Short mmCIF file of C-alpha atoms in Angstrom, two decimals:
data_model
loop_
_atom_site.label_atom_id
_atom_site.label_comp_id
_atom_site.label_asym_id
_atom_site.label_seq_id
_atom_site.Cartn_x
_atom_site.Cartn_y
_atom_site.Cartn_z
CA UNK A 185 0.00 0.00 0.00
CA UNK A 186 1.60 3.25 -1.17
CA UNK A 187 -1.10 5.80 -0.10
CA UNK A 188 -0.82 8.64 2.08
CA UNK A 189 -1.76 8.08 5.65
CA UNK A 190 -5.50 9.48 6.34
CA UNK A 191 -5.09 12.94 8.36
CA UNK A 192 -7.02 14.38 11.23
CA UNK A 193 -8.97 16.66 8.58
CA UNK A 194 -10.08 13.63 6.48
CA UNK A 195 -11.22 11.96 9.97
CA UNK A 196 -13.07 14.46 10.75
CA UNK A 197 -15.09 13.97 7.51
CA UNK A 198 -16.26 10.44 8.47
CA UNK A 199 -18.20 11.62 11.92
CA UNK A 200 -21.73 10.82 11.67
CA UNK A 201 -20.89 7.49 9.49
CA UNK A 202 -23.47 4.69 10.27
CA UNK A 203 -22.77 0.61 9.54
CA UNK A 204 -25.32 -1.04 7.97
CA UNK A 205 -27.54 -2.79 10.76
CA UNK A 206 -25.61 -5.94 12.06
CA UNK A 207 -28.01 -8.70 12.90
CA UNK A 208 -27.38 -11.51 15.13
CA UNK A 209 -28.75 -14.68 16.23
CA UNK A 210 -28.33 -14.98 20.37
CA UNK A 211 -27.99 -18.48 20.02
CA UNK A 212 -27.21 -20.99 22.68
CA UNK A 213 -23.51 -21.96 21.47
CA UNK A 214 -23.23 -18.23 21.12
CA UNK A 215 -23.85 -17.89 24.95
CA UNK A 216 -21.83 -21.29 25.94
CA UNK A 217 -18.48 -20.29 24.06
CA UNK A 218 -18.98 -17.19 26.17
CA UNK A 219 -19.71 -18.62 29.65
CA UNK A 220 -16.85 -21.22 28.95
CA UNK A 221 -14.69 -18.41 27.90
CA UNK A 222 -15.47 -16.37 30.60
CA UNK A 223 -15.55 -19.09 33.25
CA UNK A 224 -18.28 -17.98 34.62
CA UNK A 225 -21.04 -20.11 35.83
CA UNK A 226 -23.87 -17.99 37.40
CA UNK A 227 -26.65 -20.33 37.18
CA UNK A 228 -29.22 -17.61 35.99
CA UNK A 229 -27.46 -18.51 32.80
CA UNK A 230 -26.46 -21.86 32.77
CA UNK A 231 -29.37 -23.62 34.73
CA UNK A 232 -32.65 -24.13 33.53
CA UNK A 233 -34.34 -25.11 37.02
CA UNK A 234 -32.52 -22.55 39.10
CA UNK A 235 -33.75 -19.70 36.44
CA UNK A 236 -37.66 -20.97 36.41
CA UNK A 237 -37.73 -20.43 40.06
CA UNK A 238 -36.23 -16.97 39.92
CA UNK A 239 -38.67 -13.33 38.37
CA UNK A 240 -37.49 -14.09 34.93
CA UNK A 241 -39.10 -17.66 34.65
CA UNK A 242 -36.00 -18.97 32.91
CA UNK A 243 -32.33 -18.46 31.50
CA UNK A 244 -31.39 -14.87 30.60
CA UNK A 245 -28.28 -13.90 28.78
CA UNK A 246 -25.41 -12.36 30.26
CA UNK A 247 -25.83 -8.95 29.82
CA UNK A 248 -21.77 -8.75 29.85
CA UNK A 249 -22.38 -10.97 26.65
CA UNK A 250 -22.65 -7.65 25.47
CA UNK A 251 -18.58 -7.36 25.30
CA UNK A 252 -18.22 -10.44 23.26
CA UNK A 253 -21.13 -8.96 21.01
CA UNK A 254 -19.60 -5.80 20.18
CA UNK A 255 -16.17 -7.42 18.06
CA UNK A 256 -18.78 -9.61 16.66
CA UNK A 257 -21.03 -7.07 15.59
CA UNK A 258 -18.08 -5.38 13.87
CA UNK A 259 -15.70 -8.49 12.89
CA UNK A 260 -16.83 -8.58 9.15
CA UNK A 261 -14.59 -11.13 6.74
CA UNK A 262 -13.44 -7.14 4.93
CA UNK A 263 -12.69 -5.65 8.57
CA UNK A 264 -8.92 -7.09 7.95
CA UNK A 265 -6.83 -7.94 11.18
CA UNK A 266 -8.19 -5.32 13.65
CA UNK A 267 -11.94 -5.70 15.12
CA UNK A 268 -13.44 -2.17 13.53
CA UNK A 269 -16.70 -1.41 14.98
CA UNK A 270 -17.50 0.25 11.38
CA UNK A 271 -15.82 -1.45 8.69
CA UNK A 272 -17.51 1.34 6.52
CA UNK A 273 -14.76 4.09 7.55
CA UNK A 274 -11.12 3.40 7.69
CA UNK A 275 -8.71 3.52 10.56
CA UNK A 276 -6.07 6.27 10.10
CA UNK A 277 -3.38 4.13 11.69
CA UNK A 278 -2.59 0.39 11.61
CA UNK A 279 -2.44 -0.86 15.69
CA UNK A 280 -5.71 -0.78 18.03
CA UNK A 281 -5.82 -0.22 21.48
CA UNK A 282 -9.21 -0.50 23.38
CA UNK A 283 -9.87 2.66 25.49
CA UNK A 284 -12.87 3.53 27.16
CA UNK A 285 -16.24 1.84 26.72
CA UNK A 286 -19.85 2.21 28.39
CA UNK A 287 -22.68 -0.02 28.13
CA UNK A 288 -26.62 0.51 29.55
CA UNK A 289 -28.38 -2.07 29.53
CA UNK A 290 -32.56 -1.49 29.08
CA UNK A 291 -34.30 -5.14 29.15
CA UNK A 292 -33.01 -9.01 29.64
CA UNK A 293 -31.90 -10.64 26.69
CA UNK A 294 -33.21 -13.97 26.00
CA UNK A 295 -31.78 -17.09 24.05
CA UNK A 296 -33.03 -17.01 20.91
CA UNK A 297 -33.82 -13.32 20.21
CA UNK A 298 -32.52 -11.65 16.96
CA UNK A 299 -30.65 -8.39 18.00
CA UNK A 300 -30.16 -5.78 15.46
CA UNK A 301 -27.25 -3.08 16.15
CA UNK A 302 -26.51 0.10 14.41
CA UNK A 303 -23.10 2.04 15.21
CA UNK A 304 -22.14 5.53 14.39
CA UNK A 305 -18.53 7.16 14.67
CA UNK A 306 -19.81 9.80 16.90
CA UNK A 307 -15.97 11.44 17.10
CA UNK A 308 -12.35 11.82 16.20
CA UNK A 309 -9.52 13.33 18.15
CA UNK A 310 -5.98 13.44 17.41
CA UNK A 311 -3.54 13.14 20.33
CA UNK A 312 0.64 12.89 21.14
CA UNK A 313 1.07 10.12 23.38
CA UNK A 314 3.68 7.18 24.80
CA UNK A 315 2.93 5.49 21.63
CA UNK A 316 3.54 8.32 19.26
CA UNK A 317 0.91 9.85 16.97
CA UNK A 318 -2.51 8.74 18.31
CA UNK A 319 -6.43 9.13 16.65
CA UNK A 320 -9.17 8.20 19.38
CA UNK A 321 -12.35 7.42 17.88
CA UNK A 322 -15.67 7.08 19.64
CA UNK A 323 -18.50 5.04 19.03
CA UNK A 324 -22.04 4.57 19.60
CA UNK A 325 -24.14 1.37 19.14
CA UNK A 326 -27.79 0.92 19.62
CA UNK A 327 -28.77 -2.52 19.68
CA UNK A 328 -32.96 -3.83 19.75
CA UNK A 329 -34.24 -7.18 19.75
CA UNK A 330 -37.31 -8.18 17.38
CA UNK A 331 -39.52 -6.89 18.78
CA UNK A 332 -38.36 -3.40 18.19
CA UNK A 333 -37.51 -3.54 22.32
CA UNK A 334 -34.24 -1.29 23.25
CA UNK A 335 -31.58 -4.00 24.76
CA UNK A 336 -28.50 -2.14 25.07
CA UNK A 337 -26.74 1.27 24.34
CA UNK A 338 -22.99 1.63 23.99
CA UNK A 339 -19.97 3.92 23.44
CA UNK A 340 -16.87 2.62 22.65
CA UNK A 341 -13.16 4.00 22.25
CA UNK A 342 -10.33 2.57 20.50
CA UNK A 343 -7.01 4.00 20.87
CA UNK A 344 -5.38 4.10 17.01
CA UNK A 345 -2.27 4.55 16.30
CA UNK B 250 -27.03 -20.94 44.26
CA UNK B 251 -26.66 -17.35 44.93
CA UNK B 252 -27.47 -15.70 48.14
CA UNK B 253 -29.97 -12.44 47.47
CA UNK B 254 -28.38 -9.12 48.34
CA UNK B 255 -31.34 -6.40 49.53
CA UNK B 256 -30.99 -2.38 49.09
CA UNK B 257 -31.08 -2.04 52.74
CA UNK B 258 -28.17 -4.42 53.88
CA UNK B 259 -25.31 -2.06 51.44
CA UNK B 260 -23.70 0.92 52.70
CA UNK B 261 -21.50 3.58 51.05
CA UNK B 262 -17.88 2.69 51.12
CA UNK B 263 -18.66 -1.42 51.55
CA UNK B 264 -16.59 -3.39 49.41
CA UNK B 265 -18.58 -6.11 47.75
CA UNK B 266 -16.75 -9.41 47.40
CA UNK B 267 -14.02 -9.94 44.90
CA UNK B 268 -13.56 -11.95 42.01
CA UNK B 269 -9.74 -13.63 41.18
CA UNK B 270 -9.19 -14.75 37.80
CA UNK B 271 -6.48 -16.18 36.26
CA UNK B 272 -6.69 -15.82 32.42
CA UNK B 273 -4.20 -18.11 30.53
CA UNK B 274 -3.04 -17.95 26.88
CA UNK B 275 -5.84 -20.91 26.39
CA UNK B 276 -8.25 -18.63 27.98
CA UNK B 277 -7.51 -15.96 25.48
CA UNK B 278 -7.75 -17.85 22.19
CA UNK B 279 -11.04 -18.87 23.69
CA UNK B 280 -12.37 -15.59 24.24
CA UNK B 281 -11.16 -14.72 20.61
CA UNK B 282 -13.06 -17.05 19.33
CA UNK B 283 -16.03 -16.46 21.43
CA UNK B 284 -15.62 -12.72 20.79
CA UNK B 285 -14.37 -13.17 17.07
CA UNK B 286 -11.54 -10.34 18.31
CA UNK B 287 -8.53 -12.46 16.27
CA UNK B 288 -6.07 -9.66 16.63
CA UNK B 289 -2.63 -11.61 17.17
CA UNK B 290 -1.33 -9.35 20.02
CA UNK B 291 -3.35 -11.44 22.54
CA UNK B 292 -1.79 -14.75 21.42
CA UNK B 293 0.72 -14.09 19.48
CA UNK B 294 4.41 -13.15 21.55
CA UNK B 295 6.59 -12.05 18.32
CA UNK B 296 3.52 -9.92 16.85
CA UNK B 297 2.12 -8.94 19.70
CA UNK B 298 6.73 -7.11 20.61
CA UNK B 299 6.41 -6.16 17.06
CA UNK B 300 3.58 -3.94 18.28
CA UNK B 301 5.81 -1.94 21.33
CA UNK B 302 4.26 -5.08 23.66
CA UNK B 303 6.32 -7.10 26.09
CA UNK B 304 4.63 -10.29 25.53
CA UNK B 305 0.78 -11.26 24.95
CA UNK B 306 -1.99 -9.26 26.32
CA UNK B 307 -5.59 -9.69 28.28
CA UNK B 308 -8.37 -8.76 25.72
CA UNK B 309 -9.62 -5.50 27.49
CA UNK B 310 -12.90 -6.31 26.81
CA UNK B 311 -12.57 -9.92 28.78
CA UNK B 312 -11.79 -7.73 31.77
CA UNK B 313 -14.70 -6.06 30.90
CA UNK B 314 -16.52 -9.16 31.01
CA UNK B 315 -14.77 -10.53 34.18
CA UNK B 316 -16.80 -7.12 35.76
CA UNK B 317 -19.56 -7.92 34.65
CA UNK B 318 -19.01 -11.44 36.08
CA UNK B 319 -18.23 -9.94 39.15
CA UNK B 320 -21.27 -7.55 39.25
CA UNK B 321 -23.96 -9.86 38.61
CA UNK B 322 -22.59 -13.03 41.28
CA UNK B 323 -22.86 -10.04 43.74
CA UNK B 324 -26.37 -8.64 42.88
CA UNK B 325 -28.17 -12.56 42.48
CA UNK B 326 -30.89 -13.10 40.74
CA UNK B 327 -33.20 -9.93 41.64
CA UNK B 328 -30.38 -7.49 40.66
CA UNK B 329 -30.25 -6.46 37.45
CA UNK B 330 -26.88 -4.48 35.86
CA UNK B 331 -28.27 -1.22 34.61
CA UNK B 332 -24.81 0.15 33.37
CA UNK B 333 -20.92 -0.42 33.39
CA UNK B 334 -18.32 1.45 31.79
CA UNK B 335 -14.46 1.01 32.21
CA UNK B 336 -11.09 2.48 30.71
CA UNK B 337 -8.13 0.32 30.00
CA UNK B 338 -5.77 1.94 31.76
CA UNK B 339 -2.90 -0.75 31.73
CA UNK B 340 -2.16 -4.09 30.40
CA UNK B 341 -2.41 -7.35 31.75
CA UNK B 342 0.23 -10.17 30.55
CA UNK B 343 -1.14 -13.38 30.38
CA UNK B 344 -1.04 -15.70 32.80
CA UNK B 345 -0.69 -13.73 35.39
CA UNK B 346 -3.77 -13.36 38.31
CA UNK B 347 -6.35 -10.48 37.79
CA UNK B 348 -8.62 -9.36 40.97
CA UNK B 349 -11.78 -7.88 39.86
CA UNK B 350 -13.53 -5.53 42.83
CA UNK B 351 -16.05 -3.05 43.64
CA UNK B 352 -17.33 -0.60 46.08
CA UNK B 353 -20.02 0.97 46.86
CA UNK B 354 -19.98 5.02 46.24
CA UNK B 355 -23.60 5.99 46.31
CA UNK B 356 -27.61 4.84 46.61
CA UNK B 357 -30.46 6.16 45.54
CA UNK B 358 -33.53 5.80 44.93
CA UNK B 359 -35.22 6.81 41.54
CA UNK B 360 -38.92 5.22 42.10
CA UNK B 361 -39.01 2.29 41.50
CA UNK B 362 -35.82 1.75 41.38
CA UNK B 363 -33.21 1.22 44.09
CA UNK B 364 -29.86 1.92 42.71
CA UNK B 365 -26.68 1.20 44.19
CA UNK B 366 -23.14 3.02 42.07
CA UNK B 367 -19.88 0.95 42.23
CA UNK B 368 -16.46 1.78 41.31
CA UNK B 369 -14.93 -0.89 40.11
CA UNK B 370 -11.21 -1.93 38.81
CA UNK B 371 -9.39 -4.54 38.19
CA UNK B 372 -5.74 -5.09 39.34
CA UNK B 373 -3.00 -6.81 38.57
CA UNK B 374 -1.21 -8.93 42.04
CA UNK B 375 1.19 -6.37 43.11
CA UNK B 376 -2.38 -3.87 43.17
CA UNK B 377 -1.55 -1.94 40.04
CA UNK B 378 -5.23 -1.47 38.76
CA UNK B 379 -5.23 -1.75 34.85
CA UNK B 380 -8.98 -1.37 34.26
CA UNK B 381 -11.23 1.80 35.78
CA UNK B 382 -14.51 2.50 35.46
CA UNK B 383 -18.20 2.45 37.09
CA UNK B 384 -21.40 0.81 37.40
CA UNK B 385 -24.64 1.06 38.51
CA UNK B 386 -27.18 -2.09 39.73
CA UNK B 387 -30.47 -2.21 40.63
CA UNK B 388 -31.10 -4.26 43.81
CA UNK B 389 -34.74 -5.35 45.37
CA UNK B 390 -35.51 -3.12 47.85
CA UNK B 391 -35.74 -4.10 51.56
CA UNK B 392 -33.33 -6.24 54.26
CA UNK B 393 -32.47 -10.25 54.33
CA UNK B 394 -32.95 -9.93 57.94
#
């Protein structure tokens, strides 16, 4: 690749950028390869007569599934090496670094909804650091299930440089 | 089986109980895959010094989900997480021991709700935390006792 590194300016440009909706299947492998790879073992999500007893009448998901969800959401076959949450707009720089991220979370999600996410690059910033030139980029996912129901809200930061 | 925690029974400044993990290079590839995060820094030693690392490094966002982990053991099954957000503030090599914790900074109540804040952090054995950040639960209001 012999092109000229993207500037701050030509950032800037690409604030407001939305991905196509991202639709997944919350599946139960889904939800094991998580619990297995988080090692956790909460029984609201792993036992089916522990969770009838209990005000939700039955397994939820992990609403930390949430931080698996977001790389998948954004791990297209095209997004190359690095996880980009919007494989529509480039990353100035080649390494990743995850910075800051937020999550609310509105209702229980259930195995075997369909969750659609949209994510927006809601900003750029351009910053000297220990690692030399850095661009931080922010940004925000909404994520429903079908039934139209708000699940989850989320702002994330990578660290680009 | 997880005990119930009520509104009434937390205080300002308690620290809820912690959560030790002890993510391995295995554990990593498994959260890639679980995650679909392939980026060879967290498994891969030559790549990961190629990118100004020392060695391979904890997926942020597993920390992430270790808080979560911790979070929801503590609230049972009445709680529910309302929020979380963190920074990564330092690496954490792998194999090495991770303590997750929290404490409790404020309550309030926002009808219905009864909300309890956290700090929470995650540090590496000698107590360097490496991951910062805040979280709010929702807890059933009332005493065990």
């Amino acid at each position: 690749m012999s092109e000229e590194l993207l500037t701050f300016e030509d950032m800037q440009q690409f604030i407001g950028s939305e991905s196509t909706p991202h639709v997944l299947q919350v599946e139960n492998e889904l939800v094991r390869r998580f619990l297995e790879a988080v090692q956790d073992s909460n029984p609201l999500w792993c036992d089916d007569d522990y969770a009838r007893d209990t005000h939700f009448g039955g397994r939820i998901v992990p609403p930390h599934i949430f931080c698996a969800i977001m790389t998948i959401a954004r791990c297209s076959p095209e997004a190359g090496r690095v996880p980009v949450p919007l494989p529509e707009v480039p990353l100035p720089r080649e390494n990743v670094l995850e910075g800051e991220e937020n999550w609310q979370f509105f209702a229980p999600l259930r195995l075997g909804d369909t969750i659609t996410s949209h994510v927006r690059l809601a900003d750029v910033k351009r910053r000297e650091g220990r690692l030399g030139e850095m661009f931080i980029l922010t940004y925000e996912a909404e994520t429903v299930n079908q039934h139209g129901k708000l699940i989850a809200k989320s702002t994330n930061t990578i660290v680009n440089y | 089986m997880n005990q119930q925690v009520y509104f009434d029974d937390v205080s300002v400044g308690d620290e809820i109980p912690s959560l030790r993990k002890h993510p391995t290079r295995r554990q990593l590839v498994m959260w890639a895959g679980a995650s679909e995060d392939y980026y060879e820094i967290h498994y891969d030693t030559e790549f990961a010094r190629k990118n100004r690392l020392d060695d391979v490094v904890v997926h942020g966002r597993l920390k992430a989900a270790f808080l979560g982990q911790l979070l929801t053991t503590w609230i049972g099954p009445e709680g529910m997480l309302r929020s979380m957000s963190c920074r990564y503030t330092n690496t954490d090599p792998a194999g090495d021991d991770i303590v997750l914790r929290a404490t409790v900074t404020a309550k309030r109540i926002e009808d219905p709700d009864h909300l309890v804040d956290l700090d929470i952090w995650s540090e590496r054995p000698d107590g360097t935390k490496t991951t910062q950040g805040t979280a709010t639960v929702s807890l059933p209001e009332g005493s065990a006792c």
